[in-house]
PDB file of C-alpha atoms in Angstrom:
ATOM      1  CA  MET A  34      17.378 213.061 213.620  1.00 42.00           C
ATOM      2  CA  ARG A  35      18.291 211.330 210.328  1.00 40.00           C
ATOM      3  CA  THR A  36      15.875 210.920 207.506  1.00 38.00           C
ATOM      4  CA  SER A  37      15.645 207.770 205.409  1.00 39.00           C
ATOM      5  CA  THR A  38      17.857 209.368 202.824  1.00 38.00           C
ATOM      6  CA  ASP A  39      20.612 209.756 205.434  1.00 40.00           C
ATOM      7  CA  ARG A  40      20.958 205.902 205.838  1.00 39.00           C
ATOM      8  CA  PRO A  41      23.340 204.237 203.422  1.00 37.00           C
ATOM      9  CA  SER A  42      21.503 202.213 200.759  1.00 37.00           C
ATOM     10  CA  ARG A  43      22.071 198.419 200.321  1.00 36.00           C
ATOM     11  CA  ALA A  44      23.636 199.153 196.990  1.00 36.00           C
ATOM     12  CA  ALA A  45      26.062 201.505 198.608  1.00 35.00           C
ATOM     13  CA  LEU A  46      27.637 198.650 200.615  1.00 34.00           C
ATOM     14  CA  THR A  47      30.982 197.960 198.957  1.00 36.00           C
ATOM     15  CA  ALA A  48      32.213 194.414 198.057  1.00 38.00           C
ATOM     16  CA  PRO A  49      34.936 194.352 200.736  1.00 39.00           C
ATOM     17  CA  ALA A  50      32.399 195.357 203.319  1.00 40.00           C
ATOM     18  CA  ALA A  51      30.030 192.617 202.160  1.00 38.00           C
ATOM     19  CA  LEU A  52      32.754 189.966 202.416  1.00 35.00           C
ATOM     20  CA  THR A  53      33.599 191.218 205.893  1.00 39.00           C
ATOM     21  CA  ALA A  54      29.984 190.918 206.940  1.00 41.00           C
ATOM     22  CA  VAL A  55      29.661 187.401 205.550  1.00 34.00           C
ATOM     23  CA  ALA A  56      32.829 186.295 207.311  1.00 37.00           C
ATOM     24  CA  ALA A  57      31.580 187.706 210.595  1.00 42.00           C
ATOM     25  CA  LEU A  58      28.279 185.913 210.215  1.00 37.00           C
ATOM     26  CA  ALA A  59      29.987 182.613 209.417  1.00 37.00           C
ATOM     27  CA  ALA A  60      32.220 182.936 212.452  1.00 39.00           C
ATOM     28  CA  THR A  61      29.180 183.590 214.619  1.00 39.00           C
ATOM     29  CA  LEU A  62      27.373 180.528 213.292  1.00 34.00           C
ATOM     30  CA  LEU A  63      30.410 178.273 213.772  1.00 34.00           C
ATOM     31  CA  THR A  64      30.926 179.553 217.299  1.00 37.00           C
ATOM     32  CA  ALA A  65      27.317 178.771 218.086  1.00 38.00           C
ATOM     33  CA  GLY A  66      27.705 175.269 216.732  1.00 38.00           C
ATOM     34  CA  CYS A  67      25.317 175.775 213.839  1.00 33.00           C
ATOM     35  CA  ASP A  68      25.411 173.879 210.563  1.00 39.00           C
ATOM     36  CA  ASP A  69      23.408 173.734 207.378  1.00 38.00           C
ATOM     37  CA  ARG A  70      20.415 172.026 208.981  1.00 38.00           C
ATOM     38  CA  THR A  71      17.184 173.952 209.137  1.00 38.00           C
ATOM     39  CA  PRO A  72      16.407 175.813 212.360  1.00 41.00           C
ATOM     40  CA  GLY A  73      15.107 173.600 215.096  1.00 41.00           C
ATOM     41  CA  ALA A  74      16.400 170.361 213.520  1.00 42.00           C
ATOM     42  CA  ALA A  75      17.696 167.832 216.057  1.00 41.00           C
ATOM     43  CA  ALA A  76      21.420 167.239 216.095  1.00 42.00           C
ATOM     44  CA  GLU A  77      22.498 163.871 214.610  1.00 39.00           C
ATOM     45  CA  PRO A  78      24.289 161.565 217.038  1.00 42.00           C
ATOM     46  CA  ALA A  79      28.028 161.236 216.586  1.00 40.00           C
ATOM     47  CA  ALA A  80      29.062 158.233 214.515  1.00 40.00           C
ATOM     48  CA  LYS A  81      30.031 155.281 216.656  1.00 39.00           C
ATOM     49  CA  PRO A  82      33.553 153.905 216.161  1.00 38.00           C
ATOM     50  CA  ARG A  83      33.593 150.663 214.206  1.00 40.00           C
ATOM     51  CA  ALA A  84      34.313 147.501 216.115  1.00 37.00           C
ATOM     52  CA  SER A  85      37.780 146.166 215.444  1.00 43.00           C
ATOM     53  CA  ALA A  86      37.824 143.473 212.796  1.00 54.00           C
ATOM     54  CA  ALA A  87      41.008 141.980 214.213  1.00 64.00           C
ATOM     55  CA  GLY A  88      40.633 138.508 215.683  1.00 75.00           C
ATOM     56  CA  PRO A  89      42.440 136.978 218.654  1.00 88.00           C
ATOM     57  CA  VAL A  90      46.193 137.402 218.645  1.00 93.00           C
ATOM     58  CA  TRP A  91      48.336 134.278 218.279  1.00 96.00           C
ATOM     59  CA  ASN A  92      50.828 133.871 221.109  1.00 96.00           C
ATOM     60  CA  THR A  93      54.159 132.649 219.759  1.00 97.00           C
ATOM     61  CA  ARG A  94      55.375 131.829 223.272  1.00 96.00           C
ATOM     62  CA  PRO A  95      52.790 129.719 225.104  1.00 97.00           C
ATOM     63  CA  THR A  96      53.752 128.525 228.581  1.00 97.00           C
ATOM     64  CA  SER A  97      51.987 125.142 228.532  1.00 98.00           C
ATOM     65  CA  MET A  98      51.028 122.554 225.933  1.00 98.00           C
ATOM     66  CA  ALA A  99      49.302 119.214 225.435  1.00 98.00           C
ATOM     67  CA  SER A 100      50.005 116.885 222.533  1.00 98.00           C
ATOM     68  CA  LEU A 101      47.436 114.621 220.906  1.00 98.00           C
ATOM     69  CA  GLY A 102      48.040 111.977 218.284  1.00 98.00           C
ATOM     70  CA  ASP A 103      49.267 108.469 217.572  1.00 98.00           C
ATOM     71  CA  SER A 104      52.463 106.394 217.641  1.00 98.00           C
ATOM     72  CA  ILE A 105      54.549 109.141 216.053  1.00 98.00           C
ATOM     73  CA  THR A 106      53.906 111.478 218.967  1.00 98.00           C
ATOM     74  CA  ARG A 107      54.536 108.588 221.388  1.00 98.00           C
ATOM     75  CA  GLY A 108      58.008 108.015 219.889  1.00 98.00           C
ATOM     76  CA  PHE A 109      57.097 104.438 218.922  1.00 97.00           C
ATOM     77  CA  ASP A 110      60.123 102.377 217.803  1.00 95.00           C
ATOM     78  CA  ALA A 111      62.440 105.349 218.263  1.00 97.00           C
ATOM     79  CA  CYS A 112      64.293 103.783 221.228  1.00 96.00           C
ATOM     80  CA  ARG A 113      63.086 100.204 221.610  1.00 92.00           C
ATOM     81  CA  LEU A 114      61.580  97.593 219.290  1.00 88.00           C
ATOM     82  CA  LEU A 115      57.788  97.834 219.129  1.00 89.00           C
ATOM     83  CA  LYS A 116      57.695 100.063 222.222  1.00 95.00           C
ATOM     84  CA  ASP A 117      56.675 103.649 222.923  1.00 98.00           C
ATOM     85  CA  CYS A 118      59.462 106.072 223.803  1.00 98.00           C
ATOM     86  CA  PRO A 119      57.752 109.364 224.752  1.00 97.00           C
ATOM     87  CA  GLU A 120      61.004 110.762 226.138  1.00 97.00           C
ATOM     88  CA  VAL A 121      62.121 111.359 222.534  1.00 98.00           C
ATOM     89  CA  SER A 122      58.744 112.549 221.238  1.00 98.00           C
ATOM     90  CA  TRP A 123      58.941 115.510 218.859  1.00 98.00           C
ATOM     91  CA  ALA A 124      56.240 117.198 220.922  1.00 98.00           C
ATOM     92  CA  THR A 125      57.007 116.668 224.609  1.00 98.00           C
ATOM     93  CA  GLY A 126      60.224 114.651 224.731  1.00 98.00           C
ATOM     94  CA  THR A 127      62.862 115.409 227.354  1.00 96.00           C
ATOM     95  CA  GLU A 128      65.779 113.660 225.637  1.00 96.00           C
ATOM     96  CA  VAL A 129      65.564 115.484 222.305  1.00 96.00           C
ATOM     97  CA  ASP A 130      65.215 119.118 221.336  1.00 97.00           C
ATOM     98  CA  SER A 131      61.435 118.751 221.341  1.00 98.00           C
ATOM     99  CA  LEU A 132      58.822 121.406 220.727  1.00 98.00           C
ATOM    100  CA  ALA A 133      58.125 121.670 224.458  1.00 98.00           C
ATOM    101  CA  SER A 134      61.807 122.172 225.262  1.00 98.00           C
ATOM    102  CA  ARG A 135      62.052 124.924 222.645  1.00 98.00           C
ATOM    103  CA  LEU A 136      58.875 126.754 223.590  1.00 97.00           C
ATOM    104  CA  LEU A 137      58.161 126.363 227.274  1.00 97.00           C
ATOM    105  CA  PRO A 138      59.980 127.783 230.289  1.00 96.00           C
ATOM    106  CA  SER A 139      59.102 124.605 232.273  1.00 96.00           C
ATOM    107  CA  PRO A 140      58.713 121.792 229.719  1.00 97.00           C
ATOM    108  CA  ARG A 141      58.828 118.924 232.224  1.00 96.00           C
ATOM    109  CA  THR A 142      55.969 120.209 234.348  1.00 97.00           C
ATOM    110  CA  ARG A 143      53.932 122.172 231.790  1.00 98.00           C
ATOM    111  CA  SER A 144      53.590 119.683 228.917  1.00 98.00           C
ATOM    112  CA  TRP A 145      51.408 116.592 228.639  1.00 98.00           C
ATOM    113  CA  ASN A 146      51.402 113.789 226.074  1.00 98.00           C
ATOM    114  CA  HIS A 147      47.949 112.264 225.540  1.00 98.00           C
ATOM    115  CA  ALA A 148      48.762 110.539 222.236  1.00 98.00           C
ATOM    116  CA  ARG A 149      48.118 106.796 221.917  1.00 98.00           C
ATOM    117  CA  THR A 150      49.835 104.308 219.627  1.00 98.00           C
ATOM    118  CA  GLY A 151      47.306 103.058 217.111  1.00 97.00           C
ATOM    119  CA  ALA A 152      44.971 106.029 217.544  1.00 98.00           C
ATOM    120  CA  ARG A 153      42.793 107.221 214.688  1.00 98.00           C
ATOM    121  CA  MET A 154      40.933 110.479 214.224  1.00 98.00           C
ATOM    122  CA  ALA A 155      37.857 108.945 215.871  1.00 98.00           C
ATOM    123  CA  ASP A 156      39.921 108.783 219.094  1.00 98.00           C
ATOM    124  CA  LEU A 157      40.699 112.503 219.103  1.00 98.00           C
ATOM    125  CA  PRO A 158      37.619 113.627 221.088  1.00 97.00           C
ATOM    126  CA  ARG A 159      38.679 111.404 223.978  1.00 98.00           C
ATOM    127  CA  GLN A 160      42.202 112.800 223.897  1.00 98.00           C
ATOM    128  CA  VAL A 161      40.775 116.324 223.882  1.00 98.00           C
ATOM    129  CA  ARG A 162      38.791 115.552 227.013  1.00 98.00           C
ATOM    130  CA  GLU A 163      41.937 114.223 228.685  1.00 98.00           C
ATOM    131  CA  ALA A 164      43.815 117.413 227.835  1.00 98.00           C
ATOM    132  CA  VAL A 165      41.201 119.932 228.979  1.00 98.00           C
ATOM    133  CA  PRO A 166      41.688 119.712 232.794  1.00 98.00           C
ATOM    134  CA  ASN A 167      45.266 121.037 232.559  1.00 98.00           C
ATOM    135  CA  ARG A 168      44.072 124.016 230.482  1.00 98.00           C
ATOM    136  CA  PRO A 169      47.063 124.061 228.101  1.00 98.00           C
ATOM    137  CA  GLN A 170      47.715 127.238 226.146  1.00 98.00           C
ATOM    138  CA  LEU A 171      48.712 125.179 223.103  1.00 98.00           C
ATOM    139  CA  VAL A 172      47.444 121.846 221.801  1.00 98.00           C
ATOM    140  CA  THR A 173      49.246 119.955 219.040  1.00 98.00           C
ATOM    141  CA  VAL A 174      47.580 117.383 216.793  1.00 98.00           C
ATOM    142  CA  LEU A 175      49.322 114.875 214.514  1.00 98.00           C
ATOM    143  CA  LEU A 176      46.823 112.182 213.614  1.00 98.00           C
ATOM    144  CA  GLY A 177      45.707 110.316 210.523  1.00 98.00           C
ATOM    145  CA  ALA A 178      48.326 107.774 209.493  1.00 98.00           C
ATOM    146  CA  ASN A 179      46.377 104.953 211.143  1.00 98.00           C
ATOM    147  CA  ASP A 180      43.206 106.022 209.324  1.00 98.00           C
ATOM    148  CA  ALA A 181      45.024 105.213 206.082  1.00 98.00           C
ATOM    149  CA  CYS A 182      47.101 102.309 207.439  1.00 98.00           C
ATOM    150  CA  ARG A 183      44.449  99.595 207.419  1.00 98.00           C
ATOM    151  CA  ALA A 184      44.468  95.935 206.449  1.00 96.00           C
ATOM    152  CA  ASP A 185      43.088  96.944 203.075  1.00 95.00           C
ATOM    153  CA  VAL A 186      42.304 100.191 201.272  1.00 97.00           C
ATOM    154  CA  ALA A 187      38.575  99.497 201.560  1.00 97.00           C
ATOM    155  CA  GLU A 188      38.921  99.816 205.346  1.00 98.00           C
ATOM    156  CA  MET A 189      40.499 103.277 205.313  1.00 98.00           C
ATOM    157  CA  THR A 190      38.497 105.914 207.184  1.00 98.00           C
ATOM    158  CA  PRO A 191      36.216 107.768 204.755  1.00 98.00           C
ATOM    159  CA  VAL A 192      37.261 111.380 204.276  1.00 98.00           C
ATOM    160  CA  LYS A 193      33.829 112.646 205.345  1.00 98.00           C
ATOM    161  CA  GLN A 194      34.076 110.781 208.653  1.00 98.00           C
ATOM    162  CA  TYR A 195      37.682 111.839 209.187  1.00 98.00           C
ATOM    163  CA  ARG A 196      36.741 115.481 208.692  1.00 98.00           C
ATOM    164  CA  ALA A 197      33.689 115.204 210.948  1.00 98.00           C
ATOM    165  CA  ASP A 198      35.724 113.667 213.791  1.00 98.00           C
ATOM    166  CA  PHE A 199      38.337 116.409 213.548  1.00 98.00           C
ATOM    167  CA  ALA A 200      35.737 119.187 213.411  1.00 98.00           C
ATOM    168  CA  LYS A 201      33.900 117.694 216.393  1.00 98.00           C
ATOM    169  CA  SER A 202      37.124 117.522 218.394  1.00 98.00           C
ATOM    170  CA  LEU A 203      38.082 121.109 217.614  1.00 98.00           C
ATOM    171  CA  LYS A 204      34.588 122.308 218.504  1.00 98.00           C
ATOM    172  CA  GLU A 205      34.683 120.433 221.809  1.00 97.00           C
ATOM    173  CA  LEU A 206      38.083 121.891 222.640  1.00 98.00           C
ATOM    174  CA  ARG A 207      36.910 125.380 221.739  1.00 97.00           C
ATOM    175  CA  ARG A 208      33.871 125.124 224.018  1.00 97.00           C
ATOM    176  CA  ALA A 209      36.038 124.126 226.976  1.00 98.00           C
ATOM    177  CA  LEU A 210      39.101 126.264 226.220  1.00 98.00           C
ATOM    178  CA  PRO A 211      38.125 129.187 223.953  1.00 97.00           C
ATOM    179  CA  LYS A 212      41.592 130.781 224.068  1.00 97.00           C
ATOM    180  CA  THR A 213      43.714 127.664 223.591  1.00 98.00           C
ATOM    181  CA  GLN A 214      45.786 127.623 220.396  1.00 98.00           C
ATOM    182  CA  VAL A 215      45.940 124.556 218.156  1.00 98.00           C
ATOM    183  CA  TYR A 216      48.777 123.436 215.894  1.00 98.00           C
ATOM    184  CA  VAL A 217      47.779 120.796 213.349  1.00 98.00           C
ATOM    185  CA  ALA A 218      50.470 118.776 211.587  1.00 98.00           C
ATOM    186  CA  SER A 219      49.753 117.220 208.207  1.00 98.00           C
ATOM    187  CA  VAL A 220      49.713 113.443 207.804  1.00 98.00           C
ATOM    188  CA  PRO A 221      53.131 112.202 206.628  1.00 98.00           C
ATOM    189  CA  ASP A 222      53.660 110.962 203.087  1.00 98.00           C
ATOM    190  CA  LEU A 223      53.245 107.214 203.651  1.00 97.00           C
ATOM    191  CA  LYS A 224      54.289 106.377 200.124  1.00 96.00           C
ATOM    192  CA  ARG A 225      57.603 108.131 200.631  1.00 95.00           C
ATOM    193  CA  LEU A 226      58.135 106.186 203.856  1.00 95.00           C
ATOM    194  CA  TRP A 227      57.552 102.984 201.867  1.00 95.00           C
ATOM    195  CA  SER A 228      60.018 104.043 199.178  1.00 94.00           C
ATOM    196  CA  GLN A 229      62.698 104.785 201.775  1.00 93.00           C
ATOM    197  CA  GLY A 230      62.131 101.788 204.050  1.00 92.00           C
ATOM    198  CA  SER A 231      61.848  99.289 201.221  1.00 92.00           C
ATOM    199  CA  LYS A 232      65.561  99.768 200.607  1.00 90.00           C
ATOM    200  CA  ASN A 233      66.309  97.951 203.865  1.00 90.00           C
ATOM    201  CA  PRO A 234      65.868  94.144 204.120  1.00 91.00           C
ATOM    202  CA  LEU A 235      65.360  94.228 207.901  1.00 87.00           C
ATOM    203  CA  GLY A 236      62.645  96.850 207.625  1.00 86.00           C
ATOM    204  CA  LYS A 237      60.728  94.785 205.102  1.00 90.00           C
ATOM    205  CA  GLN A 238      60.797  91.804 207.431  1.00 90.00           C
ATOM    206  CA  VAL A 239      59.392  93.881 210.289  1.00 90.00           C
ATOM    207  CA  TRP A 240      56.654  95.230 208.021  1.00 93.00           C
ATOM    208  CA  LYS A 241      55.340  91.691 207.718  1.00 91.00           C
ATOM    209  CA  LEU A 242      54.299  91.939 211.379  1.00 89.00           C
ATOM    210  CA  GLY A 243      51.461  94.162 210.188  1.00 90.00           C
ATOM    211  CA  ILE A 244      52.812  97.731 210.069  1.00 93.00           C
ATOM    212  CA  CYS A 245      50.630  99.813 207.726  1.00 97.00           C
ATOM    213  CA  PRO A 246      49.652  96.891 205.448  1.00 97.00           C
ATOM    214  CA  SER A 247      47.588  99.023 203.057  1.00 98.00           C
ATOM    215  CA  MET A 248      50.843 100.696 202.001  1.00 97.00           C
ATOM    216  CA  LEU A 249      53.637  98.321 203.050  1.00 96.00           C
ATOM    217  CA  ARG A 250      52.218  94.879 202.249  1.00 95.00           C
ATOM    218  CA  ASP A 251      54.098  93.075 199.465  1.00 94.00           C
ATOM    219  CA  SER A 252      56.684  95.805 199.633  1.00 94.00           C
ATOM    220  CA  ASP A 253      58.777  94.450 196.747  1.00 93.00           C
ATOM    221  CA  LEU A 254      55.905  94.155 194.301  1.00 95.00           C
ATOM    222  CA  VAL A 255      55.540  96.861 191.665  1.00 93.00           C
ATOM    223  CA  ASP A 256      52.832  95.315 189.480  1.00 96.00           C
ATOM    224  CA  ALA A 257      49.789  97.340 188.415  1.00 97.00           C
ATOM    225  CA  PRO A 258      47.375  96.235 191.209  1.00 97.00           C
ATOM    226  CA  THR A 259      49.976  96.912 193.900  1.00 97.00           C
ATOM    227  CA  ARG A 260      50.830 100.331 192.454  1.00 97.00           C
ATOM    228  CA  GLU A 261      47.136 101.164 192.303  1.00 98.00           C
ATOM    229  CA  ARG A 262      46.699 100.170 195.955  1.00 98.00           C
ATOM    230  CA  ARG A 263      49.548 102.411 197.058  1.00 98.00           C
ATOM    231  CA  GLU A 264      48.232 105.284 194.955  1.00 98.00           C
ATOM    232  CA  LYS A 265      44.823 104.981 196.638  1.00 98.00           C
ATOM    233  CA  VAL A 266      46.477 105.289 200.036  1.00 98.00           C
ATOM    234  CA  GLU A 267      48.484 108.259 198.811  1.00 98.00           C
ATOM    235  CA  ARG A 268      45.349 110.015 197.521  1.00 98.00           C
ATOM    236  CA  ARG A 269      43.490 109.360 200.749  1.00 98.00           C
ATOM    237  CA  VAL A 270      46.284 110.925 202.812  1.00 98.00           C
ATOM    238  CA  LYS A 271      46.175 114.032 200.626  1.00 98.00           C
ATOM    239  CA  GLU A 272      42.403 114.201 201.108  1.00 98.00           C
ATOM    240  CA  TYR A 273      42.866 113.946 204.868  1.00 98.00           C
ATOM    241  CA  ASN A 274      45.310 116.825 204.776  1.00 98.00           C
ATOM    242  CA  ALA A 275      42.910 118.955 202.725  1.00 98.00           C
ATOM    243  CA  ALA A 276      40.222 118.302 205.350  1.00 98.00           C
ATOM    244  CA  LEU A 277      42.581 119.258 208.190  1.00 98.00           C
ATOM    245  CA  GLU A 278      43.522 122.476 206.448  1.00 98.00           C
ATOM    246  CA  ASP A 279      39.940 123.480 205.703  1.00 98.00           C
ATOM    247  CA  VAL A 280      38.591 122.828 209.200  1.00 98.00           C
ATOM    248  CA  CYS A 281      41.570 124.515 210.851  1.00 98.00           C
ATOM    249  CA  ARG A 282      41.259 127.569 208.601  1.00 97.00           C
ATOM    250  CA  ARG A 283      37.808 128.277 210.034  1.00 96.00           C
ATOM    251  CA  ASP A 284      39.187 128.642 213.573  1.00 97.00           C
ATOM    252  CA  LEU A 285      41.154 131.841 214.275  1.00 95.00           C
ATOM    253  CA  LEU A 286      43.340 130.113 216.871  1.00 98.00           C
ATOM    254  CA  CYS A 287      44.225 127.088 214.747  1.00 98.00           C
ATOM    255  CA  ARG A 288      47.349 126.823 212.592  1.00 98.00           C
ATOM    256  CA  TYR A 289      47.793 124.106 209.991  1.00 98.00           C
ATOM    257  CA  ASP A 290      51.405 123.339 209.129  1.00 98.00           C
ATOM    258  CA  GLY A 291      50.892 124.156 205.462  1.00 98.00           C
ATOM    259  CA  GLY A 292      51.700 120.569 204.516  1.00 98.00           C
ATOM    260  CA  SER A 293      55.278 120.790 205.804  1.00 98.00           C
ATOM    261  CA  VAL A 294      55.245 117.373 207.535  1.00 98.00           C
ATOM    262  CA  HIS A 295      53.722 115.688 204.505  1.00 98.00           C
ATOM    263  CA  SER A 296      56.221 117.269 202.136  1.00 98.00           C
ATOM    264  CA  TYR A 297      59.271 116.739 204.347  1.00 97.00           C
ATOM    265  CA  GLY A 298      61.826 114.507 202.605  1.00 94.00           C
ATOM    266  CA  PHE A 299      62.283 111.772 205.190  1.00 94.00           C
ATOM    267  CA  THR A 300      65.260 109.528 204.395  1.00 94.00           C
ATOM    268  CA  GLY A 301      66.569 106.350 205.986  1.00 93.00           C
ATOM    269  CA  ALA A 302      68.589 108.513 208.370  1.00 95.00           C
ATOM    270  CA  ASP A 303      65.304 109.830 209.856  1.00 97.00           C
ATOM    271  CA  LEU A 304      63.604 106.453 210.285  1.00 96.00           C
ATOM    272  CA  SER A 305      63.626 103.862 213.035  1.00 95.00           C
ATOM    273  CA  HIS A 306      66.219 101.144 212.487  1.00 93.00           C
ATOM    274  CA  TRP A 307      63.734  98.664 213.910  1.00 91.00           C
ATOM    275  CA  ASP A 308      60.839  99.227 211.523  1.00 93.00           C
ATOM    276  CA  TRP A 309      62.093 101.717 208.900  1.00 94.00           C
ATOM    277  CA  PHE A 310      58.765 103.520 209.041  1.00 95.00           C
ATOM    278  CA  HIS A 311      58.411 105.526 212.248  1.00 96.00           C
ATOM    279  CA  PRO A 312      60.689 108.522 212.897  1.00 97.00           C
ATOM    280  CA  ASN A 313      63.830 107.858 214.956  1.00 97.00           C
ATOM    281  CA  LYS A 314      65.361 110.483 217.226  1.00 97.00           C
ATOM    282  CA  GLN A 315      66.634 112.483 214.278  1.00 97.00           C
ATOM    283  CA  GLY A 316      63.266 112.282 212.559  1.00 98.00           C
ATOM    284  CA  GLN A 317      61.557 113.382 215.767  1.00 98.00           C
ATOM    285  CA  ARG A 318      63.842 116.407 215.963  1.00 98.00           C
ATOM    286  CA  GLN A 319      62.884 117.320 212.407  1.00 98.00           C
ATOM    287  CA  LEU A 320      59.192 117.198 213.301  1.00 98.00           C
ATOM    288  CA  ALA A 321      59.876 119.444 216.279  1.00 98.00           C
ATOM    289  CA  GLU A 322      61.683 121.929 214.055  1.00 98.00           C
ATOM    290  CA  LEU A 323      58.830 122.078 211.555  1.00 98.00           C
ATOM    291  CA  ALA A 324      56.305 122.664 214.327  1.00 98.00           C
ATOM    292  CA  TYR A 325      58.447 125.297 216.035  1.00 98.00           C
ATOM    293  CA  ARG A 326      58.789 127.312 212.833  1.00 98.00           C
ATOM    294  CA  ARG A 327      55.056 127.368 212.250  1.00 98.00           C
ATOM    295  CA  ILE A 328      54.047 128.120 215.818  1.00 98.00           C
ATOM    296  CA  THR A 329      56.520 130.985 216.248  1.00 98.00           C
ATOM    297  CA  ALA A 330      55.909 132.518 212.805  1.00 96.00           C
ATOM    298  CA  ALA A 331      54.409 136.012 212.571  1.00 89.00           C
ATOM    299  CA  GLY A 332      50.874 136.166 211.229  1.00 78.00           C
ATOM    300  CA  ARG A 333      48.618 133.210 210.499  1.00 70.00           C
TER     301      ARG A 333
END
């Protein structure tokens, strides 16, 4: 039987032996699942994975579409004098390289044109309701020229009302079709259309029938009051486009064209030879190209 003097003292434990003992203890604690909490403390729940911040993914190849808008989307004056010609519409036309023909596998049966010649932004909610039953995967909107093209600048749609009508329409569409994508084209540069069309005597005669009088009336005059009137129309169009961009930006499935339609350099070769204001077939193809680039682009 050993006496107390036979047991090795604590001081007699060498440094290597101490390190070995500590390592063994640590291994035991890790194996048992221990940590630096005090004995008996409850284990903390595992951290939950964060929800993905990514929004809905834009589909660059929708299989159906509906187009909303005014005379431009109806192909007005592109084929016949003062008549709609939807078969050459930039959006759904079958006789031009339209957006529908570029995007859809079945453009004739899976695209719908609800635009109306003369429509203003206040008419968009009704067009939205017409489009909803077909449940299109993509909706295009090109609307606003008629809000600026009034008998006089004082009659142009106020920007606040224009914005409210667009926001209401987008909200109504989103309630009915939460996954439908929306492409919004900017309002064309009406002053540029005046500058191009005013070079043609026939066009100026047709303008007297009442086409966009706030911009085109007295087309040959360049005095101060007339210039001021045209500049007011130009500013209002830019304000409309800013409203479209802002409202669209707040919807993850809405793409504004970045102002590409407004900034496009339409020339006489792109305009109807009946009124020198609306796009002809070539102009319609250009609108289709601008839309196609934006819709099929990566990212927002």
